[in-house]
JSON list of C-alpha atoms in Angstrom, two decimals:
[
{"chain": "A", "resi": 1, "resn": "GLU", "atom": "CA", "xyz": [-5.66, 0.14, 19.93]},
{"chain": "A", "resi": 2, "resn": "ASP", "atom": "CA", "xyz": [-5.29, -1.79, 16.66]},
{"chain": "A", "resi": 3, "resn": "GLN", "atom": "CA", "xyz": [-1.72, -2.73, 15.87]},
{"chain": "A", "resi": 4, "resn": "VAL", "atom": "CA", "xyz": [0.15, -4.48, 13.07]},
{"chain": "A", "resi": 5, "resn": "THR", "atom": "CA", "xyz": [3.75, -5.50, 13.73]},
{"chain": "A", "resi": 6, "resn": "GLN", "atom": "CA", "xyz": [6.15, -7.05, 11.25]},
{"chain": "A", "resi": 7, "resn": "SER", "atom": "CA", "xyz": [9.36, -8.85, 12.08]},
{"chain": "A", "resi": 8, "resn": "PRO", "atom": "CA", "xyz": [12.19, -8.91, 11.42]},
{"chain": "A", "resi": 9, "resn": "GLU", "atom": "CA", "xyz": [12.77, -5.38, 10.12]},
{"chain": "A", "resi": 10, "resn": "ALA", "atom": "CA", "xyz": [15.41, -6.66, 7.73]},
{"chain": "A", "resi": 11, "resn": "LEU", "atom": "CA", "xyz": [16.47, -10.07, 6.51]},
{"chain": "A", "resi": 12, "resn": "ARG", "atom": "CA", "xyz": [19.54, -10.99, 4.52]},
{"chain": "A", "resi": 13, "resn": "LEU", "atom": "CA", "xyz": [19.44, -14.42, 2.87]},
{"chain": "A", "resi": 14, "resn": "GLN", "atom": "CA", "xyz": [21.72, -16.46, 0.67]},
{"chain": "A", "resi": 15, "resn": "GLU", "atom": "CA", "xyz": [20.13, -17.67, -2.54]},
{"chain": "A", "resi": 16, "resn": "GLY", "atom": "CA", "xyz": [18.31, -20.92, -1.73]},
{"chain": "A", "resi": 17, "resn": "GLU", "atom": "CA", "xyz": [18.13, -20.23, 2.02]},
{"chain": "A", "resi": 18, "resn": "SER", "atom": "CA", "xyz": [14.45, -20.51, 3.00]},
{"chain": "A", "resi": 19, "resn": "SER", "atom": "CA", "xyz": [13.01, -18.27, 5.71]},
{"chain": "A", "resi": 20, "resn": "SER", "atom": "CA", "xyz": [9.80, -16.81, 7.12]},
{"chain": "A", "resi": 21, "resn": "LEU", "atom": "CA", "xyz": [8.51, -13.30, 7.73]},
{"chain": "A", "resi": 22, "resn": "ASN", "atom": "CA", "xyz": [6.03, -12.58, 10.50]},
{"chain": "A", "resi": 23, "resn": "CYS", "atom": "CA", "xyz": [3.06, -10.22, 10.70]},
{"chain": "A", "resi": 24, "resn": "SER", "atom": "CA", "xyz": [1.32, -10.15, 14.06]},
{"chain": "A", "resi": 25, "resn": "TYR", "atom": "CA", "xyz": [-1.86, -8.19, 14.58]},
{"chain": "A", "resi": 26, "resn": "THR", "atom": "CA", "xyz": [-4.14, -7.09, 17.39]},
{"chain": "A", "resi": 27, "resn": "VAL", "atom": "CA", "xyz": [-7.33, -5.78, 15.80]},
{"chain": "A", "resi": 28, "resn": "SER", "atom": "CA", "xyz": [-11.03, -6.07, 16.40]},
{"chain": "A", "resi": 29, "resn": "GLY", "atom": "CA", "xyz": [-12.98, -7.81, 13.69]},
{"chain": "A", "resi": 30, "resn": "LEU", "atom": "CA", "xyz": [-10.39, -8.77, 11.08]},
{"chain": "A", "resi": 31, "resn": "ARG", "atom": "CA", "xyz": [-11.94, -8.80, 7.61]},
{"chain": "A", "resi": 32, "resn": "GLY", "atom": "CA", "xyz": [-8.82, -9.54, 5.65]},
{"chain": "A", "resi": 33, "resn": "LEU", "atom": "CA", "xyz": [-5.02, -9.68, 5.82]},
{"chain": "A", "resi": 34, "resn": "PHE", "atom": "CA", "xyz": [-3.04, -8.76, 2.72]},
{"chain": "A", "resi": 35, "resn": "TRP", "atom": "CA", "xyz": [0.57, -9.28, 1.67]},
{"chain": "A", "resi": 36, "resn": "TYR", "atom": "CA", "xyz": [2.34, -7.01, -0.79]},
{"chain": "A", "resi": 37, "resn": "ARG", "atom": "CA", "xyz": [5.87, -6.67, -2.09]},
{"chain": "A", "resi": 38, "resn": "GLN", "atom": "CA", "xyz": [7.34, -3.25, -2.82]},
{"chain": "A", "resi": 39, "resn": "ASP", "atom": "CA", "xyz": [10.39, -2.57, -4.94]},
{"chain": "A", "resi": 40, "resn": "PRO", "atom": "CA", "xyz": [12.32, 0.70, -4.44]},
{"chain": "A", "resi": 41, "resn": "GLY", "atom": "CA", "xyz": [10.59, 3.66, -6.08]},
{"chain": "A", "resi": 42, "resn": "LYS", "atom": "CA", "xyz": [7.49, 1.62, -6.95]},
{"chain": "A", "resi": 43, "resn": "GLY", "atom": "CA", "xyz": [4.03, 1.08, -5.53]},
{"chain": "A", "resi": 44, "resn": "PRO", "atom": "CA", "xyz": [3.19, -2.12, -3.62]},
{"chain": "A", "resi": 45, "resn": "GLU", "atom": "CA", "xyz": [2.38, -5.17, -5.71]},
{"chain": "A", "resi": 46, "resn": "PHE", "atom": "CA", "xyz": [-0.44, -7.39, -4.47]},
{"chain": "A", "resi": 47, "resn": "LEU", "atom": "CA", "xyz": [0.52, -10.93, -3.47]},
{"chain": "A", "resi": 48, "resn": "PHE", "atom": "CA", "xyz": [-2.13, -12.58, -1.28]},
{"chain": "A", "resi": 49, "resn": "THR", "atom": "CA", "xyz": [-5.36, -12.09, 0.62]},
{"chain": "A", "resi": 50, "resn": "LEU", "atom": "CA", "xyz": [-6.16, -14.25, 3.66]},
{"chain": "A", "resi": 51, "resn": "TYR", "atom": "CA", "xyz": [-9.54, -14.14, 5.35]},
{"chain": "A", "resi": 52, "resn": "SER", "atom": "CA", "xyz": [-9.73, -16.75, 8.07]},
{"chain": "A", "resi": 53, "resn": "ALA", "atom": "CA", "xyz": [-7.49, -18.67, 10.45]},
{"chain": "A", "resi": 54, "resn": "GLY", "atom": "CA", "xyz": [-6.05, -21.80, 8.87]},
{"chain": "A", "resi": 55, "resn": "GLU", "atom": "CA", "xyz": [-6.10, -20.39, 5.37]},
{"chain": "A", "resi": 56, "resn": "GLU", "atom": "CA", "xyz": [-3.02, -20.79, 3.16]},
{"chain": "A", "resi": 57, "resn": "LYS", "atom": "CA", "xyz": [-2.15, -19.30, -0.23]},
{"chain": "A", "resi": 58, "resn": "GLU", "atom": "CA", "xyz": [0.81, -20.08, -2.49]},
{"chain": "A", "resi": 59, "resn": "LYS", "atom": "CA", "xyz": [2.46, -18.39, -5.44]},
{"chain": "A", "resi": 60, "resn": "GLU", "atom": "CA", "xyz": [5.74, -19.63, -6.85]},
{"chain": "A", "resi": 61, "resn": "ARG", "atom": "CA", "xyz": [8.28, -19.53, -3.98]},
{"chain": "A", "resi": 62, "resn": "LEU", "atom": "CA", "xyz": [5.93, -17.72, -1.60]},
{"chain": "A", "resi": 63, "resn": "LYS", "atom": "CA", "xyz": [3.41, -19.20, 0.79]},
{"chain": "A", "resi": 64, "resn": "ALA", "atom": "CA", "xyz": [1.24, -17.20, 3.18]},
{"chain": "A", "resi": 65, "resn": "THR", "atom": "CA", "xyz": [-0.52, -18.60, 6.23]},
{"chain": "A", "resi": 66, "resn": "LEU", "atom": "CA", "xyz": [-2.89, -17.11, 8.78]},
{"chain": "A", "resi": 67, "resn": "THR", "atom": "CA", "xyz": [-3.70, -17.81, 12.43]},
{"chain": "A", "resi": 68, "resn": "LYS", "atom": "CA", "xyz": [-5.92, -15.85, 14.81]},
{"chain": "A", "resi": 69, "resn": "LYS", "atom": "CA", "xyz": [-3.01, -13.69, 15.90]},
{"chain": "A", "resi": 70, "resn": "GLU", "atom": "CA", "xyz": [-0.46, -13.64, 13.09]},
{"chain": "A", "resi": 71, "resn": "SER", "atom": "CA", "xyz": [0.44, -14.40, 9.52]},
{"chain": "A", "resi": 72, "resn": "PHE", "atom": "CA", "xyz": [3.61, -15.84, 8.07]},
{"chain": "A", "resi": 73, "resn": "LEU", "atom": "CA", "xyz": [5.08, -15.36, 4.64]},
{"chain": "A", "resi": 74, "resn": "HIS", "atom": "CA", "xyz": [7.37, -18.25, 3.85]},
{"chain": "A", "resi": 75, "resn": "ILE", "atom": "CA", "xyz": [9.97, -17.80, 1.13]},
{"chain": "A", "resi": 76, "resn": "THR", "atom": "CA", "xyz": [11.23, -21.14, -0.16]},
{"chain": "A", "resi": 77, "resn": "ALA", "atom": "CA", "xyz": [14.61, -21.31, -1.92]},
{"chain": "A", "resi": 78, "resn": "PRO", "atom": "CA", "xyz": [14.66, -17.56, -2.61]},
{"chain": "A", "resi": 79, "resn": "LYS", "atom": "CA", "xyz": [16.33, -16.02, -5.63]},
{"chain": "A", "resi": 80, "resn": "PRO", "atom": "CA", "xyz": [17.90, -12.55, -5.91]},
{"chain": "A", "resi": 81, "resn": "GLU", "atom": "CA", "xyz": [14.75, -11.31, -7.69]},
{"chain": "A", "resi": 82, "resn": "ASP", "atom": "CA", "xyz": [12.81, -11.95, -4.47]},
{"chain": "A", "resi": 83, "resn": "SER", "atom": "CA", "xyz": [14.68, -9.03, -2.90]},
{"chain": "A", "resi": 84, "resn": "ALA", "atom": "CA", "xyz": [12.09, -6.42, -1.92]},
{"chain": "A", "resi": 85, "resn": "THR", "atom": "CA", "xyz": [10.26, -4.97, 1.03]},
{"chain": "A", "resi": 86, "resn": "TYR", "atom": "CA", "xyz": [7.34, -7.16, 2.04]},
{"chain": "A", "resi": 87, "resn": "LEU", "atom": "CA", "xyz": [4.36, -5.38, 3.59]},
{"chain": "A", "resi": 88, "resn": "CYS", "atom": "CA", "xyz": [1.38, -6.79, 5.37]},
{"chain": "A", "resi": 89, "resn": "ALA", "atom": "CA", "xyz": [-1.86, -4.89, 5.87]},
{"chain": "A", "resi": 90, "resn": "VAL", "atom": "CA", "xyz": [-5.10, -5.63, 7.68]},
{"chain": "A", "resi": 91, "resn": "THR", "atom": "CA", "xyz": [-8.58, -4.30, 7.14]},
{"chain": "A", "resi": 92, "resn": "THR", "atom": "CA", "xyz": [-11.40, -4.23, 9.66]},
{"chain": "A", "resi": 93, "resn": "ASP", "atom": "CA", "xyz": [-14.02, -2.04, 8.00]},
{"chain": "A", "resi": 94, "resn": "SER", "atom": "CA", "xyz": [-16.35, -2.49, 5.07]},
{"chain": "A", "resi": 95, "resn": "TRP", "atom": "CA", "xyz": [-14.57, 0.18, 3.03]},
{"chain": "A", "resi": 96, "resn": "GLY", "atom": "CA", "xyz": [-11.37, -1.80, 3.07]},
{"chain": "A", "resi": 97, "resn": "LYS", "atom": "CA", "xyz": [-9.20, 0.83, 4.71]},
{"chain": "A", "resi": 98, "resn": "PHE", "atom": "CA", "xyz": [-5.73, -0.64, 5.35]},
{"chain": "A", "resi": 99, "resn": "GLN", "atom": "CA", "xyz": [-3.52, -0.51, 8.37]},
{"chain": "A", "resi": 100, "resn": "PHE", "atom": "CA", "xyz": [0.00, -1.39, 7.25]},
{"chain": "A", "resi": 101, "resn": "GLY", "atom": "CA", "xyz": [2.85, -2.91, 9.16]},
{"chain": "A", "resi": 102, "resn": "ALA", "atom": "CA", "xyz": [6.28, -1.29, 8.88]},
{"chain": "A", "resi": 103, "resn": "GLY", "atom": "CA", "xyz": [7.51, -3.91, 6.43]},
{"chain": "A", "resi": 104, "resn": "THR", "atom": "CA", "xyz": [10.39, -6.40, 6.22]},
{"chain": "A", "resi": 105, "resn": "GLN", "atom": "CA", "xyz": [13.23, -5.59, 3.85]},
{"chain": "A", "resi": 106, "resn": "VAL", "atom": "CA", "xyz": [14.52, -8.80, 2.29]},
{"chain": "A", "resi": 107, "resn": "VAL", "atom": "CA", "xyz": [17.85, -8.98, 0.48]},
{"chain": "A", "resi": 108, "resn": "VAL", "atom": "CA", "xyz": [18.78, -12.22, -1.29]},
{"chain": "A", "resi": 109, "resn": "THR", "atom": "CA", "xyz": [22.41, -12.52, -2.35]},
{"chain": "A", "resi": 110, "resn": "PRO", "atom": "CA", "xyz": [23.68, -14.91, -5.06]},
{"chain": "B", "resi": 1, "resn": "GLY", "atom": "CA", "xyz": [-5.96, -7.29, -14.61]},
{"chain": "B", "resi": 2, "resn": "ALA", "atom": "CA", "xyz": [-6.37, -4.66, -11.88]},
{"chain": "B", "resi": 3, "resn": "VAL", "atom": "CA", "xyz": [-3.95, -2.08, -13.25]},
{"chain": "B", "resi": 4, "resn": "VAL", "atom": "CA", "xyz": [-3.67, 1.35, -11.66]},
{"chain": "B", "resi": 5, "resn": "SER", "atom": "CA", "xyz": [-1.84, 4.11, -13.49]},
{"chain": "B", "resi": 6, "resn": "GLN", "atom": "CA", "xyz": [-0.46, 7.12, -11.64]},
{"chain": "B", "resi": 7, "resn": "HIS", "atom": "CA", "xyz": [0.84, 10.22, -13.37]},
{"chain": "B", "resi": 8, "resn": "PRO", "atom": "CA", "xyz": [3.23, 11.97, -13.26]},
{"chain": "B", "resi": 9, "resn": "SER", "atom": "CA", "xyz": [5.90, 9.68, -11.83]},
{"chain": "B", "resi": 10, "resn": "ARG", "atom": "CA", "xyz": [8.13, 12.58, -10.83]},
{"chain": "B", "resi": 11, "resn": "VAL", "atom": "CA", "xyz": [7.59, 16.30, -10.31]},
{"chain": "B", "resi": 12, "resn": "ILE", "atom": "CA", "xyz": [10.12, 18.98, -9.43]},
{"chain": "B", "resi": 13, "resn": "CYS", "atom": "CA", "xyz": [8.74, 22.46, -8.90]},
{"chain": "B", "resi": 14, "resn": "LYS", "atom": "CA", "xyz": [9.20, 25.71, -7.05]},
{"chain": "B", "resi": 15, "resn": "SER", "atom": "CA", "xyz": [7.75, 26.50, -3.65]},
{"chain": "B", "resi": 16, "resn": "GLY", "atom": "CA", "xyz": [4.25, 27.97, -3.88]},
{"chain": "B", "resi": 17, "resn": "THR", "atom": "CA", "xyz": [3.26, 25.95, -6.95]},
{"chain": "B", "resi": 18, "resn": "SER", "atom": "CA", "xyz": [0.18, 23.73, -6.95]},
{"chain": "B", "resi": 19, "resn": "VAL", "atom": "CA", "xyz": [0.69, 20.20, -8.25]},
{"chain": "B", "resi": 20, "resn": "LYS", "atom": "CA", "xyz": [-1.95, 17.77, -9.51]},
{"chain": "B", "resi": 21, "resn": "ILE", "atom": "CA", "xyz": [-1.45, 14.01, -9.44]},
{"chain": "B", "resi": 22, "resn": "GLU", "atom": "CA", "xyz": [-3.77, 11.68, -11.35]},
{"chain": "B", "resi": 23, "resn": "CYS", "atom": "CA", "xyz": [-4.70, 8.13, -10.45]},
{"chain": "B", "resi": 24, "resn": "ARG", "atom": "CA", "xyz": [-6.57, 5.97, -12.94]},
{"chain": "B", "resi": 25, "resn": "SER", "atom": "CA", "xyz": [-7.90, 2.43, -12.75]},
{"chain": "B", "resi": 26, "resn": "LEU", "atom": "CA", "xyz": [-7.39, 1.10, -16.27]},
{"chain": "B", "resi": 27, "resn": "ASP", "atom": "CA", "xyz": [-9.35, -2.13, -16.37]},
{"chain": "B", "resi": 28, "resn": "PHE", "atom": "CA", "xyz": [-11.81, -1.97, -13.50]},
{"chain": "B", "resi": 29, "resn": "GLN", "atom": "CA", "xyz": [-14.18, 0.46, -11.87]},
{"chain": "B", "resi": 30, "resn": "ALA", "atom": "CA", "xyz": [-12.83, 1.83, -8.62]},
{"chain": "B", "resi": 31, "resn": "THR", "atom": "CA", "xyz": [-15.57, 2.65, -6.17]},
{"chain": "B", "resi": 32, "resn": "THR", "atom": "CA", "xyz": [-12.98, 3.61, -3.59]},
{"chain": "B", "resi": 33, "resn": "MET", "atom": "CA", "xyz": [-9.55, 5.15, -4.00]},
{"chain": "B", "resi": 34, "resn": "PHE", "atom": "CA", "xyz": [-6.96, 5.85, -1.35]},
{"chain": "B", "resi": 35, "resn": "TRP", "atom": "CA", "xyz": [-4.08, 8.30, -1.20]},
{"chain": "B", "resi": 36, "resn": "TYR", "atom": "CA", "xyz": [-0.93, 7.55, 0.77]},
{"chain": "B", "resi": 37, "resn": "ARG", "atom": "CA", "xyz": [2.29, 9.30, 1.58]},
{"chain": "B", "resi": 38, "resn": "GLN", "atom": "CA", "xyz": [5.51, 7.37, 2.13]},
{"chain": "B", "resi": 39, "resn": "PHE", "atom": "CA", "xyz": [8.66, 8.68, 3.76]},
{"chain": "B", "resi": 40, "resn": "PRO", "atom": "CA", "xyz": [12.07, 7.09, 3.06]},
{"chain": "B", "resi": 41, "resn": "LYS", "atom": "CA", "xyz": [12.37, 3.61, 4.54]},
{"chain": "B", "resi": 42, "resn": "LYS", "atom": "CA", "xyz": [8.94, 3.93, 6.15]},
{"chain": "B", "resi": 43, "resn": "SER", "atom": "CA", "xyz": [5.62, 2.28, 5.53]},
{"chain": "B", "resi": 44, "resn": "LEU", "atom": "CA", "xyz": [2.65, 3.87, 3.80]},
{"chain": "B", "resi": 45, "resn": "MET", "atom": "CA", "xyz": [0.71, 6.50, 5.71]},
{"chain": "B", "resi": 46, "resn": "LEU", "atom": "CA", "xyz": [-2.93, 6.83, 4.68]},
{"chain": "B", "resi": 47, "resn": "MET", "atom": "CA", "xyz": [-3.88, 10.42, 3.90]},
{"chain": "B", "resi": 48, "resn": "ALA", "atom": "CA", "xyz": [-7.46, 10.09, 2.70]},
{"chain": "B", "resi": 49, "resn": "THR", "atom": "CA", "xyz": [-10.15, 7.81, 1.34]},
{"chain": "B", "resi": 50, "resn": "SER", "atom": "CA", "xyz": [-12.29, 8.89, -1.57]},
{"chain": "B", "resi": 51, "resn": "ASN", "atom": "CA", "xyz": [-15.49, 7.36, -2.88]},
{"chain": "B", "resi": 52, "resn": "GLU", "atom": "CA", "xyz": [-16.78, 8.21, -6.34]},
{"chain": "B", "resi": 53, "resn": "GLY", "atom": "CA", "xyz": [-19.14, 11.16, -6.28]},
{"chain": "B", "resi": 54, "resn": "SER", "atom": "CA", "xyz": [-18.68, 12.09, -2.64]},
{"chain": "B", "resi": 55, "resn": "LYS", "atom": "CA", "xyz": [-16.28, 14.12, -0.53]},
{"chain": "B", "resi": 56, "resn": "ALA", "atom": "CA", "xyz": [-13.04, 12.53, 0.57]},
{"chain": "B", "resi": 57, "resn": "THR", "atom": "CA", "xyz": [-12.51, 11.44, 4.16]},
{"chain": "B", "resi": 58, "resn": "TYR", "atom": "CA", "xyz": [-9.20, 12.69, 5.52]},
{"chain": "B", "resi": 59, "resn": "GLU", "atom": "CA", "xyz": [-7.11, 11.05, 8.23]},
{"chain": "B", "resi": 60, "resn": "GLN", "atom": "CA", "xyz": [-6.41, 12.94, 11.40]},
{"chain": "B", "resi": 61, "resn": "GLY", "atom": "CA", "xyz": [-3.68, 15.52, 10.93]},
{"chain": "B", "resi": 62, "resn": "VAL", "atom": "CA", "xyz": [-4.01, 15.77, 7.13]},
{"chain": "B", "resi": 63, "resn": "GLU", "atom": "CA", "xyz": [-4.95, 19.26, 5.97]},
{"chain": "B", "resi": 64, "resn": "LYS", "atom": "CA", "xyz": [-7.85, 18.95, 3.55]},
{"chain": "B", "resi": 65, "resn": "ASP", "atom": "CA", "xyz": [-7.29, 22.48, 2.20]},
{"chain": "B", "resi": 66, "resn": "LYS", "atom": "CA", "xyz": [-3.69, 21.62, 1.43]},
{"chain": "B", "resi": 67, "resn": "PHE", "atom": "CA", "xyz": [-4.40, 18.22, -0.17]},
{"chain": "B", "resi": 68, "resn": "LEU", "atom": "CA", "xyz": [-7.46, 18.50, -2.40]},
{"chain": "B", "resi": 69, "resn": "ILE", "atom": "CA", "xyz": [-8.93, 15.21, -3.57]},
{"chain": "B", "resi": 70, "resn": "ASN", "atom": "CA", "xyz": [-11.45, 14.76, -6.34]},
{"chain": "B", "resi": 71, "resn": "HIS", "atom": "CA", "xyz": [-12.97, 11.42, -7.34]},
{"chain": "B", "resi": 72, "resn": "ALA", "atom": "CA", "xyz": [-15.21, 12.49, -10.20]},
{"chain": "B", "resi": 73, "resn": "SER", "atom": "CA", "xyz": [-15.55, 9.15, -11.96]},
{"chain": "B", "resi": 74, "resn": "LEU", "atom": "CA", "xyz": [-15.23, 5.44, -11.30]},
{"chain": "B", "resi": 75, "resn": "THR", "atom": "CA", "xyz": [-11.80, 5.39, -12.96]},
{"chain": "B", "resi": 76, "resn": "LEU", "atom": "CA", "xyz": [-10.16, 8.66, -11.95]},
{"chain": "B", "resi": 77, "resn": "SER", "atom": "CA", "xyz": [-9.13, 10.35, -8.73]},
{"chain": "B", "resi": 78, "resn": "THR", "atom": "CA", "xyz": [-6.85, 13.37, -8.44]},
{"chain": "B", "resi": 79, "resn": "LEU", "atom": "CA", "xyz": [-4.77, 14.76, -5.59]},
{"chain": "B", "resi": 80, "resn": "THR", "atom": "CA", "xyz": [-3.81, 18.42, -5.79]},
{"chain": "B", "resi": 81, "resn": "VAL", "atom": "CA", "xyz": [-1.11, 19.66, -3.44]},
{"chain": "B", "resi": 82, "resn": "THR", "atom": "CA", "xyz": [-1.89, 23.36, -3.14]},
{"chain": "B", "resi": 83, "resn": "SER", "atom": "CA", "xyz": [0.81, 25.98, -2.62]},
{"chain": "B", "resi": 84, "resn": "ALA", "atom": "CA", "xyz": [3.40, 23.28, -2.10]},
{"chain": "B", "resi": 85, "resn": "HIS", "atom": "CA", "xyz": [6.38, 23.88, 0.19]},
{"chain": "B", "resi": 86, "resn": "PRO", "atom": "CA", "xyz": [9.59, 21.87, 0.73]},
{"chain": "B", "resi": 87, "resn": "GLU", "atom": "CA", "xyz": [8.03, 19.98, 3.65]},
{"chain": "B", "resi": 88, "resn": "ASP", "atom": "CA", "xyz": [5.45, 18.56, 1.19]},
{"chain": "B", "resi": 89, "resn": "SER", "atom": "CA", "xyz": [8.23, 16.80, -0.70]},
{"chain": "B", "resi": 90, "resn": "SER", "atom": "CA", "xyz": [7.52, 13.07, -0.51]},
{"chain": "B", "resi": 91, "resn": "PHE", "atom": "CA", "xyz": [6.48, 9.94, -2.36]},
{"chain": "B", "resi": 92, "resn": "TYR", "atom": "CA", "xyz": [2.72, 9.93, -2.94]},
{"chain": "B", "resi": 93, "resn": "ILE", "atom": "CA", "xyz": [0.97, 6.69, -3.86]},
{"chain": "B", "resi": 94, "resn": "CYS", "atom": "CA", "xyz": [-2.63, 6.04, -4.83]},
{"chain": "B", "resi": 95, "resn": "SER", "atom": "CA", "xyz": [-4.56, 2.80, -4.70]},
{"chain": "B", "resi": 96, "resn": "ALA", "atom": "CA", "xyz": [-7.93, 1.67, -5.97]},
{"chain": "B", "resi": 97, "resn": "ARG", "atom": "CA", "xyz": [-10.33, -1.10, -5.18]},
{"chain": "B", "resi": 98, "resn": "GLY", "atom": "CA", "xyz": [-13.42, -2.33, -6.94]},
{"chain": "B", "resi": 99, "resn": "VAL", "atom": "CA", "xyz": [-16.86, -3.23, -5.66]},
{"chain": "B", "resi": 100, "resn": "VAL", "atom": "CA", "xyz": [-16.88, -3.51, -1.91]},
{"chain": "B", "resi": 101, "resn": "GLU", "atom": "CA", "xyz": [-17.35, -7.07, -0.70]},
{"chain": "B", "resi": 102, "resn": "GLY", "atom": "CA", "xyz": [-17.36, -6.61, 3.04]},
{"chain": "B", "resi": 103, "resn": "GLY", "atom": "CA", "xyz": [-13.97, -4.94, 2.86]},
{"chain": "B", "resi": 104, "resn": "ARG", "atom": "CA", "xyz": [-12.24, -8.02, 1.49]},
{"chain": "B", "resi": 105, "resn": "GLN", "atom": "CA", "xyz": [-11.09, -6.74, -1.87]},
{"chain": "B", "resi": 106, "resn": "PRO", "atom": "CA", "xyz": [-7.36, -5.98, -2.14]},
{"chain": "B", "resi": 107, "resn": "GLN", "atom": "CA", "xyz": [-6.19, -2.51, -3.00]},
{"chain": "B", "resi": 108, "resn": "HIS", "atom": "CA", "xyz": [-4.24, -2.15, -6.24]},
{"chain": "B", "resi": 109, "resn": "PHE", "atom": "CA", "xyz": [-1.53, 0.46, -6.22]},
{"chain": "B", "resi": 110, "resn": "GLY", "atom": "CA", "xyz": [-0.10, 2.90, -8.69]},
{"chain": "B", "resi": 111, "resn": "ASP", "atom": "CA", "xyz": [3.66, 3.30, -9.03]},
{"chain": "B", "resi": 112, "resn": "GLY", "atom": "CA", "xyz": [3.76, 6.51, -7.05]},
{"chain": "B", "resi": 113, "resn": "THR", "atom": "CA", "xyz": [4.73, 10.13, -7.67]},
{"chain": "B", "resi": 114, "resn": "ARG", "atom": "CA", "xyz": [8.00, 11.51, -6.36]},
{"chain": "B", "resi": 115, "resn": "LEU", "atom": "CA", "xyz": [7.31, 15.16, -5.50]},
{"chain": "B", "resi": 116, "resn": "SER", "atom": "CA", "xyz": [10.26, 17.47, -4.90]},
{"chain": "B", "resi": 117, "resn": "ILE", "atom": "CA", "xyz": [9.62, 21.10, -3.94]},
{"chain": "B", "resi": 118, "resn": "LEU", "atom": "CA", "xyz": [12.59, 23.44, -4.26]}
]
């Protein structure tokens, strides 16, 4: 059975304290892995798409990497505005249907 | 680019009322739209997938007569919650994606609709 697992469930960081979030997956025929951030009461905001093992994408303080079994979202020197729930999703079919992980809630304190 | 507008953002209504939620892709053509439901502090649960001009495909356990989906154009999909009851209260979110490229296009999400049934 396909599975997407995110860890940790919650992460509390001091401003400037770098850390990593994990998304491990067991699926057949990965077509893409996607990272989103979601603020309370809002829809998810697209961050990155990763397609193949070894791929890396960067945007400001965020960097996403992909291996054959997992993806990491690295947050470098986070700021309070990086506080959000970070979701990863995988797709295995041609219609792009997502299977989401449960998310990691990140809180960055000044 | 890739903006999805969802309306209304919040609905409060009496039990037995039907509620329609609209999802529009503003700057791209959405060949596929998805409808999700999200419970507090939980991840998104896919309800159905709709492709323009064809019937929606519902996930197991989702009542298609309760949640009517119409995807009449490449920029608009609607979800109608028929005869809503308090247990239908939830946060509903739509997403849209453009031309299929082997399933690799990201989904772009609306800001959700908070539905409260009294």
